[in-house]
Amino acid sequence: MTRRDLLKMAIAMSAATIPGSWDELAAETSAHSPTSPALPGTLRDIASARGLHFGAAVPWEELADNPLYAQIIHQQCGILTPELELKWDCLRPTPQSFDFRKADRLYVFANSHGMLFRGHTLVWERALPKWFESTVDARNAESVMMSHISTVVSHFAGKICSWDVVNEPIQLGDGRADGLKVTPWLRFLGPEYIAMAFHAAHAADPNAMLVFNEDWLEPENAAAQRKRQAVLALLTQLKRSGVPVHALGVQSHLSAELQTAGPHFQRFLQEIEDLGLMIIITEMDVSDQHLPADIEERDRLVATQYLDYLSFMLQFKSLKSIMTWGLTDRFTWLAKVHPRPDGLPVRPLPYDAELNPKPAWEAIRQAMETAPRRATTT
Ligand code: XIL
């Protein structure tokens, strides 16, 4: 029986049984994914030598179905984020129940290979289950949100090193003076929902790093500047009120042609650090949607963006984790959301669709290798 068959069998079993304990689950999973030592010269190894963590987001199915990909993931990544498995539509089949099976298996995969595990995400207005709209209202929203956070964070207490507690809460287009996005959470609970969520996560796991995760913070234009100001004002207020928020997650979904290292963005990140917050790159990829068709040129321009952006970001000493959103062009959400007009496959990640490293891999290596060394890896 091949390793692929064994992994498939493990999935089939997992659909039928709920493991009795973490130890049982670990025994079951480790039988199918033996640990291999961290290889010298991998992104994982280079990151760790600089006091950094490099990692990626992946869904469980991709790992389970692709042994070679699983191997590349644990060799190259010291930290793993479930791309889908901790979102409400995966975890919450009904208002009364939780289904941790896929997330648990991903955790055990990470843990059995000595990788850290990140949580994404507790409060977001997207990826909600079908029952949400007809079930949640102003009367029960607080208990629904708080019990979700407390159950999920407690389940992984001591296992998840950092949580994206609130995801993408700013949307200037919604017209509020504070810049908050008008989501069901905001409509039912008011702006306080953000502080409530952080307090609930902290109560369930006092050791987890709690992250405010936001997108599209890099451009130098007026809209991004207003967004940065809204983020800064909100984080300042949360810190002043003693809310346990520890880091800003900069999603870093970039396009190859975006100018990213401008003075306004630089000042903003400095102000974030001055608040005592850390910075994490949570979801980096570089869209080649509007680049010329030639593959060599595309890969070169994408790699240049990785190198320029990461070299700039790594000046900030609090930045210790760099995550890409996926690791290979074979599996990237951008294929659906930002396809190329000419229909050619997109190439936004460090590995190509055949799982070969690309110039972007080399750019990430170079940016990390030349970064000032971090004292600790927490
Ligand atoms: C995306 C996943 O990659 C897709 O597979 C899914 O269909 C939609 O969500 N910002 C986030 C992530 O915070 O959760 C999103 O992930 C990508 C944008």
PDB file of N, CA and C in Angstrom, residues 193-269:
ATOM      1  N   TYR A 193     -17.932  44.676  19.575  1.00  0.00           N
ATOM      2  CA  TYR A 193     -17.729  43.244  19.293  1.00  0.00           C
ATOM      3  C   TYR A 193     -16.245  42.903  19.204  1.00  0.00           C
ATOM      4  N   ILE A 194     -15.451  43.889  18.777  1.00  0.00           N
ATOM      5  CA  ILE A 194     -14.018  43.600  18.586  1.00  0.00           C
ATOM      6  C   ILE A 194     -13.340  43.360  19.941  1.00  0.00           C
ATOM      7  N   ALA A 195     -13.562  44.282  20.891  1.00  0.00           N
ATOM      8  CA  ALA A 195     -12.965  44.101  22.223  1.00  0.00           C
ATOM      9  C   ALA A 195     -13.484  42.818  22.871  1.00  0.00           C
ATOM     10  N   MET A 196     -14.781  42.554  22.712  1.00  0.00           N
ATOM     11  CA  MET A 196     -15.363  41.344  23.318  1.00  0.00           C
ATOM     12  C   MET A 196     -14.665  40.090  22.790  1.00  0.00           C
ATOM     13  N   ALA A 197     -14.429  40.081  21.488  1.00  0.00           N
ATOM     14  CA  ALA A 197     -13.815  38.890  20.873  1.00  0.00           C
ATOM     15  C   ALA A 197     -12.401  38.678  21.420  1.00  0.00           C
ATOM     16  N   PHE A 198     -11.624  39.752  21.524  1.00  0.00           N
ATOM     17  CA  PHE A 198     -10.251  39.599  22.040  1.00  0.00           C
ATOM     18  C   PHE A 198     -10.267  39.132  23.494  1.00  0.00           C
ATOM     19  N   HIS A 199     -11.163  39.709  24.309  1.00  0.00           N
ATOM     20  CA  HIS A 199     -11.225  39.278  25.720  1.00  0.00           C
ATOM     21  C   HIS A 199     -11.600  37.793  25.810  1.00  0.00           C
ATOM     22  N   ALA A 200     -12.549  37.368  25.004  1.00  0.00           N
ATOM     23  CA  ALA A 200     -12.987  35.958  25.075  1.00  0.00           C
ATOM     24  C   ALA A 200     -11.846  35.028  24.657  1.00  0.00           C
ATOM     25  N   ALA A 201     -11.103  35.412  23.614  1.00  0.00           N
ATOM     26  CA  ALA A 201      -9.989  34.554  23.159  1.00  0.00           C
ATOM     27  C   ALA A 201      -8.911  34.486  24.239  1.00  0.00           C
ATOM     28  N   HIS A 202      -8.626  35.618  24.858  1.00  0.00           N
ATOM     29  CA  HIS A 202      -7.585  35.656  25.886  1.00  0.00           C
ATOM     30  C   HIS A 202      -7.978  34.809  27.099  1.00  0.00           C
ATOM     31  N   ALA A 203      -9.255  34.877  27.451  1.00  0.00           N
ATOM     32  CA  ALA A 203      -9.716  34.080  28.602  1.00  0.00           C
ATOM     33  C   ALA A 203      -9.566  32.591  28.299  1.00  0.00           C
ATOM     34  N   ALA A 204      -9.786  32.190  27.052  1.00  0.00           N
ATOM     35  CA  ALA A 204      -9.739  30.757  26.708  1.00  0.00           C
ATOM     36  C   ALA A 204      -8.305  30.250  26.531  1.00  0.00           C
ATOM     37  N   ASP A 205      -7.383  31.116  26.141  1.00  0.00           N
ATOM     38  CA  ASP A 205      -5.972  30.713  26.034  1.00  0.00           C
ATOM     39  C   ASP A 205      -5.085  31.934  26.292  1.00  0.00           C
ATOM     40  N   PRO A 206      -4.727  32.143  27.560  1.00  0.00           N
ATOM     41  CA  PRO A 206      -3.967  33.352  27.914  1.00  0.00           C
ATOM     42  C   PRO A 206      -2.582  33.408  27.268  1.00  0.00           C
ATOM     43  N   ASN A 207      -2.093  32.290  26.727  1.00  0.00           N
ATOM     44  CA  ASN A 207      -0.748  32.310  26.137  1.00  0.00           C
ATOM     45  C   ASN A 207      -0.731  32.534  24.631  1.00  0.00           C
ATOM     46  N   ALA A 208      -1.880  32.503  23.995  1.00  0.00           N
ATOM     47  CA  ALA A 208      -1.884  32.667  22.536  1.00  0.00           C
ATOM     48  C   ALA A 208      -1.692  34.137  22.169  1.00  0.00           C
ATOM     49  N   MET A 209      -0.935  34.365  21.107  1.00  0.00           N
ATOM     50  CA  MET A 209      -0.797  35.729  20.586  1.00  0.00           C
ATOM     51  C   MET A 209      -2.066  36.072  19.797  1.00  0.00           C
ATOM     52  N   LEU A 210      -2.665  37.207  20.127  1.00  0.00           N
ATOM     53  CA  LEU A 210      -3.951  37.552  19.510  1.00  0.00           C
ATOM     54  C   LEU A 210      -3.759  38.656  18.468  1.00  0.00           C
ATOM     55  N   VAL A 211      -4.269  38.380  17.273  1.00  0.00           N
ATOM     56  CA  VAL A 211      -3.931  39.194  16.098  1.00  0.00           C
ATOM     57  C   VAL A 211      -5.171  39.852  15.502  1.00  0.00           C
ATOM     58  N   PHE A 212      -5.001  41.107  15.131  1.00  0.00           N
ATOM     59  CA  PHE A 212      -5.994  41.881  14.378  1.00  0.00           C
ATOM     60  C   PHE A 212      -5.519  41.820  12.930  1.00  0.00           C
ATOM     61  N   ASN A 213      -6.254  41.110  12.065  1.00  0.00           N
ATOM     62  CA  ASN A 213      -5.747  40.801  10.718  1.00  0.00           C
ATOM     63  C   ASN A 213      -6.454  41.664   9.676  1.00  0.00           C
ATOM     64  N   GLU A 214      -5.679  42.344   8.838  1.00  0.00           N
ATOM     65  CA  GLU A 214      -6.308  43.280   7.890  1.00  0.00           C
ATOM     66  C   GLU A 214      -5.622  43.212   6.527  1.00  0.00           C
ATOM     67  N   ASP A 215      -6.376  43.539   5.488  1.00  0.00           N
ATOM     68  CA  ASP A 215      -5.821  43.492   4.135  1.00  0.00           C
ATOM     69  C   ASP A 215      -5.606  44.888   3.559  1.00  0.00           C
ATOM     70  N   TRP A 216      -4.894  44.947   2.471  1.00  0.00           N
ATOM     71  CA  TRP A 216      -4.755  46.137   1.637  1.00  0.00           C
ATOM     72  C   TRP A 216      -4.319  47.358   2.443  1.00  0.00           C
ATOM     73  N   LEU A 217      -3.183  47.206   3.135  1.00  0.00           N
ATOM     74  CA  LEU A 217      -2.655  48.304   3.949  1.00  0.00           C
ATOM     75  C   LEU A 217      -1.469  48.993   3.271  1.00  0.00           C
ATOM     76  N   GLU A 218      -0.993  48.451   2.152  1.00  0.00           N
ATOM     77  CA  GLU A 218       0.302  48.885   1.590  1.00  0.00           C
ATOM     78  C   GLU A 218       0.276  50.098   0.678  1.00  0.00           C
ATOM     79  N   PRO A 219      -0.775  50.290  -0.141  1.00  0.00           N
ATOM     80  CA  PRO A 219      -0.656  51.359  -1.149  1.00  0.00           C
ATOM     81  C   PRO A 219      -0.462  52.738  -0.529  1.00  0.00           C
ATOM     82  N   GLU A 220       0.168  53.628  -1.288  1.00  0.00           N
ATOM     83  CA  GLU A 220       0.420  54.985  -0.785  1.00  0.00           C
ATOM     84  C   GLU A 220      -0.753  55.919  -1.093  1.00  0.00           C
ATOM     85  N   ASN A 221      -1.800  55.412  -1.727  1.00  0.00           N
ATOM     86  CA  ASN A 221      -2.887  56.317  -2.139  1.00  0.00           C
ATOM     87  C   ASN A 221      -3.759  56.753  -0.950  1.00  0.00           C
ATOM     88  N   ALA A 222      -4.653  57.722  -1.217  1.00  0.00           N
ATOM     89  CA  ALA A 222      -5.440  58.342  -0.142  1.00  0.00           C
ATOM     90  C   ALA A 222      -6.371  57.330   0.542  1.00  0.00           C
ATOM     91  N   ALA A 223      -6.941  56.427  -0.239  1.00  0.00           N
ATOM     92  CA  ALA A 223      -7.875  55.457   0.351  1.00  0.00           C
ATOM     93  C   ALA A 223      -7.143  54.555   1.352  1.00  0.00           C
ATOM     94  N   ALA A 224      -5.958  54.079   0.962  1.00  0.00           N
ATOM     95  CA  ALA A 224      -5.194  53.213   1.878  1.00  0.00           C
ATOM     96  C   ALA A 224      -4.727  54.011   3.094  1.00  0.00           C
ATOM     97  N   GLN A 225      -4.422  55.277   2.883  1.00  0.00           N
ATOM     98  CA  GLN A 225      -3.989  56.100   4.015  1.00  0.00           C
ATOM     99  C   GLN A 225      -5.134  56.253   5.031  1.00  0.00           C
ATOM    100  N   ARG A 226      -6.344  56.446   4.522  1.00  0.00           N
ATOM    101  CA  ARG A 226      -7.499  56.554   5.448  1.00  0.00           C
ATOM    102  C   ARG A 226      -7.726  55.211   6.151  1.00  0.00           C
ATOM    103  N   LYS A 227      -7.510  54.135   5.439  1.00  0.00           N
ATOM    104  CA  LYS A 227      -7.677  52.807   6.054  1.00  0.00           C
ATOM    105  C   LYS A 227      -6.641  52.613   7.163  1.00  0.00           C
ATOM    106  N   ARG A 228      -5.386  52.967   6.871  1.00  0.00           N
ATOM    107  CA  ARG A 228      -4.343  52.840   7.902  1.00  0.00           C
ATOM    108  C   ARG A 228      -4.695  53.680   9.131  1.00  0.00           C
ATOM    109  N   GLN A 229      -5.220  54.908   8.875  1.00  0.00           N
ATOM    110  CA  GLN A 229      -5.563  55.759  10.016  1.00  0.00           C
ATOM    111  C   GLN A 229      -6.676  55.122  10.859  1.00  0.00           C
ATOM    112  N   ALA A 230      -7.643  54.510  10.177  1.00  0.00           N
ATOM    113  CA  ALA A 230      -8.737  53.857  10.915  1.00  0.00           C
ATOM    114  C   ALA A 230      -8.198  52.680  11.736  1.00  0.00           C
ATOM    115  N   VAL A 231      -7.287  51.903  11.152  1.00  0.00           N
ATOM    116  CA  VAL A 231      -6.701  50.759  11.874  1.00  0.00           C
ATOM    117  C   VAL A 231      -5.924  51.259  13.088  1.00  0.00           C
ATOM    118  N   LEU A 232      -5.138  52.298  12.862  1.00  0.00           N
ATOM    119  CA  LEU A 232      -4.299  52.820  13.946  1.00  0.00           C
ATOM    120  C   LEU A 232      -5.165  53.385  15.080  1.00  0.00           C
ATOM    121  N   ALA A 233      -6.207  54.124  14.711  1.00  0.00           N
ATOM    122  CA  ALA A 233      -7.085  54.716  15.739  1.00  0.00           C
ATOM    123  C   ALA A 233      -7.746  53.602  16.554  1.00  0.00           C
ATOM    124  N   LEU A 234      -8.205  52.577  15.865  1.00  0.00           N
ATOM    125  CA  LEU A 234      -8.885  51.484  16.559  1.00  0.00           C
ATOM    126  C   LEU A 234      -7.921  50.725  17.467  1.00  0.00           C
ATOM    127  N   LEU A 235      -6.732  50.411  16.955  1.00  0.00           N
ATOM    128  CA  LEU A 235      -5.769  49.669  17.772  1.00  0.00           C
ATOM    129  C   LEU A 235      -5.288  50.509  18.959  1.00  0.00           C
ATOM    130  N   THR A 236      -5.145  51.823  18.764  1.00  0.00           N
ATOM    131  CA  THR A 236      -4.747  52.702  19.869  1.00  0.00           C
ATOM    132  C   THR A 236      -5.804  52.646  20.970  1.00  0.00           C
ATOM    133  N   GLN A 237      -7.053  52.731  20.540  1.00  0.00           N
ATOM    134  CA  GLN A 237      -8.144  52.712  21.509  1.00  0.00           C
ATOM    135  C   GLN A 237      -8.226  51.352  22.227  1.00  0.00           C
ATOM    136  N   LEU A 238      -8.035  50.275  21.489  1.00  0.00           N
ATOM    137  CA  LEU A 238      -8.080  48.942  22.116  1.00  0.00           C
ATOM    138  C   LEU A 238      -6.945  48.800  23.131  1.00  0.00           C
ATOM    139  N   LYS A 239      -5.750  49.236  22.769  1.00  0.00           N
ATOM    140  CA  LYS A 239      -4.611  49.129  23.688  1.00  0.00           C
ATOM    141  C   LYS A 239      -4.851  49.972  24.941  1.00  0.00           C
ATOM    142  N   ARG A 240      -5.373  51.212  24.735  1.00  0.00           N
ATOM    143  CA  ARG A 240      -5.628  52.094  25.887  1.00  0.00           C
ATOM    144  C   ARG A 240      -6.641  51.494  26.841  1.00  0.00           C
ATOM    145  N   SER A 241      -7.600  50.745  26.288  1.00  0.00           N
ATOM    146  CA  SER A 241      -8.634  50.157  27.161  1.00  0.00           C
ATOM    147  C   SER A 241      -8.208  48.809  27.715  1.00  0.00           C
ATOM    148  N   GLY A 242      -6.968  48.431  27.517  1.00  0.00           N
ATOM    149  CA  GLY A 242      -6.493  47.180  28.109  1.00  0.00           C
ATOM    150  C   GLY A 242      -6.979  45.934  27.393  1.00  0.00           C
ATOM    151  N   VAL A 243      -7.382  46.063  26.150  1.00  0.00           N
ATOM    152  CA  VAL A 243      -7.840  44.882  25.402  1.00  0.00           C
ATOM    153  C   VAL A 243      -6.611  44.052  24.998  1.00  0.00           C
ATOM    154  N   PRO A 244      -6.665  42.735  25.200  1.00  0.00           N
ATOM    155  CA  PRO A 244      -5.489  41.898  24.895  1.00  0.00           C
ATOM    156  C   PRO A 244      -5.298  41.653  23.403  1.00  0.00           C
ATOM    157  N   VAL A 245      -4.820  42.685  22.713  1.00  0.00           N
ATOM    158  CA  VAL A 245      -4.461  42.522  21.298  1.00  0.00           C
ATOM    159  C   VAL A 245      -2.946  42.640  21.237  1.00  0.00           C
ATOM    160  N   HIS A 246      -2.320  41.694  20.533  1.00  0.00           N
ATOM    161  CA  HIS A 246      -0.850  41.620  20.588  1.00  0.00           C
ATOM    162  C   HIS A 246      -0.156  41.929  19.272  1.00  0.00           C
ATOM    163  N   ALA A 247      -0.855  41.803  18.162  1.00  0.00           N
ATOM    164  CA  ALA A 247      -0.170  41.967  16.872  1.00  0.00           C
ATOM    165  C   ALA A 247      -1.130  42.429  15.796  1.00  0.00           C
ATOM    166  N   LEU A 248      -0.570  43.120  14.810  1.00  0.00           N
ATOM    167  CA  LEU A 248      -1.299  43.432  13.577  1.00  0.00           C
ATOM    168  C   LEU A 248      -0.888  42.400  12.531  1.00  0.00           C
ATOM    169  N   GLY A 249      -1.869  41.699  11.991  1.00  0.00           N
ATOM    170  CA  GLY A 249      -1.607  40.803  10.868  1.00  0.00           C
ATOM    171  C   GLY A 249      -1.745  41.599   9.578  1.00  0.00           C
ATOM    172  N   VAL A 250      -0.659  41.684   8.829  1.00  0.00           N
ATOM    173  CA  VAL A 250      -0.694  42.366   7.532  1.00  0.00           C
ATOM    174  C   VAL A 250      -0.856  41.256   6.499  1.00  0.00           C
ATOM    175  N   GLN A 251      -2.015  41.182   5.873  1.00  0.00           N
ATOM    176  CA  GLN A 251      -2.280  40.022   4.998  1.00  0.00           C
ATOM    177  C   GLN A 251      -1.269  39.930   3.853  1.00  0.00           C
ATOM    178  N   SER A 252      -0.926  41.082   3.252  1.00  0.00           N
ATOM    179  CA  SER A 252       0.085  41.102   2.184  1.00  0.00           C
ATOM    180  C   SER A 252      -0.333  40.351   0.922  1.00  0.00           C
ATOM    181  N   HIS A 253      -1.602  40.471   0.557  1.00  0.00           N
ATOM    182  CA  HIS A 253      -2.007  40.031  -0.789  1.00  0.00           C
ATOM    183  C   HIS A 253      -1.631  41.172  -1.728  1.00  0.00           C
ATOM    184  N   LEU A 254      -0.557  40.980  -2.477  1.00  0.00           N
ATOM    185  CA  LEU A 254      -0.015  42.073  -3.285  1.00  0.00           C
ATOM    186  C   LEU A 254      -0.188  41.754  -4.762  1.00  0.00           C
ATOM    187  N   SER A 255       0.000  42.782  -5.583  1.00  0.00           N
ATOM    188  CA  SER A 255       0.154  42.502  -7.010  1.00  0.00           C
ATOM    189  C   SER A 255       1.586  42.889  -7.377  1.00  0.00           C
ATOM    190  N   ALA A 256       2.095  42.269  -8.443  1.00  0.00           N
ATOM    191  CA  ALA A 256       3.515  42.446  -8.775  1.00  0.00           C
ATOM    192  C   ALA A 256       3.836  43.907  -9.044  1.00  0.00           C
ATOM    193  N   GLU A 257       2.871  44.652  -9.605  1.00  0.00           N
ATOM    194  CA  GLU A 257       3.192  46.020 -10.028  1.00  0.00           C
ATOM    195  C   GLU A 257       2.952  47.054  -8.926  1.00  0.00           C
ATOM    196  N   LEU A 258       2.466  46.634  -7.755  1.00  0.00           N
ATOM    197  CA  LEU A 258       2.180  47.598  -6.677  1.00  0.00           C
ATOM    198  C   LEU A 258       3.477  48.120  -6.046  1.00  0.00           C
ATOM    199  N   GLN A 259       3.542  49.448  -5.873  1.00  0.00           N
ATOM    200  CA  GLN A 259       4.670  50.046  -5.139  1.00  0.00           C
ATOM    201  C   GLN A 259       4.381  49.853  -3.661  1.00  0.00           C
ATOM    202  N   THR A 260       5.244  49.156  -2.944  1.00  0.00           N
ATOM    203  CA  THR A 260       4.826  48.772  -1.590  1.00  0.00           C
ATOM    204  C   THR A 260       5.594  49.407  -0.438  1.00  0.00           C
ATOM    205  N   ALA A 261       6.766  49.930  -0.665  1.00  0.00           N
ATOM    206  CA  ALA A 261       7.581  50.340   0.486  1.00  0.00           C
ATOM    207  C   ALA A 261       7.570  51.857   0.681  1.00  0.00           C
ATOM    208  N   GLY A 262       6.411  52.468   0.560  1.00  0.00           N
ATOM    209  CA  GLY A 262       6.321  53.925   0.620  1.00  0.00           C
ATOM    210  C   GLY A 262       6.396  54.482   2.030  1.00  0.00           C
ATOM    211  N   PRO A 263       6.601  55.798   2.140  1.00  0.00           N
ATOM    212  CA  PRO A 263       6.798  56.434   3.445  1.00  0.00           C
ATOM    213  C   PRO A 263       5.576  56.388   4.360  1.00  0.00           C
ATOM    214  N   HIS A 264       4.360  56.457   3.773  1.00  0.00           N
ATOM    215  CA  HIS A 264       3.167  56.417   4.636  1.00  0.00           C
ATOM    216  C   HIS A 264       3.001  55.042   5.276  1.00  0.00           C
ATOM    217  N   PHE A 265       3.236  54.011   4.485  1.00  0.00           N
ATOM    218  CA  PHE A 265       3.143  52.637   5.013  1.00  0.00           C
ATOM    219  C   PHE A 265       4.230  52.422   6.066  1.00  0.00           C
ATOM    220  N   GLN A 266       5.422  52.943   5.782  1.00  0.00           N
ATOM    221  CA  GLN A 266       6.533  52.802   6.721  1.00  0.00           C
ATOM    222  C   GLN A 266       6.190  53.464   8.068  1.00  0.00           C
ATOM    223  N   ARG A 267       5.664  54.691   7.991  1.00  0.00           N
ATOM    224  CA  ARG A 267       5.331  55.407   9.227  1.00  0.00           C
ATOM    225  C   ARG A 267       4.238  54.652  10.000  1.00  0.00           C
ATOM    226  N   PHE A 268       3.276  54.153   9.260  1.00  0.00           N
ATOM    227  CA  PHE A 268       2.180  53.400   9.883  1.00  0.00           C
ATOM    228  C   PHE A 268       2.727  52.195  10.661  1.00  0.00           C
ATOM    229  N   LEU A 269       3.621  51.432  10.046  1.00  0.00           N
ATOM    230  CA  LEU A 269       4.157  50.243  10.728  1.00  0.00           C
ATOM    231  C   LEU A 269       4.974  50.649  11.957  1.00  0.00           C
TER     232      LEU A 269
END
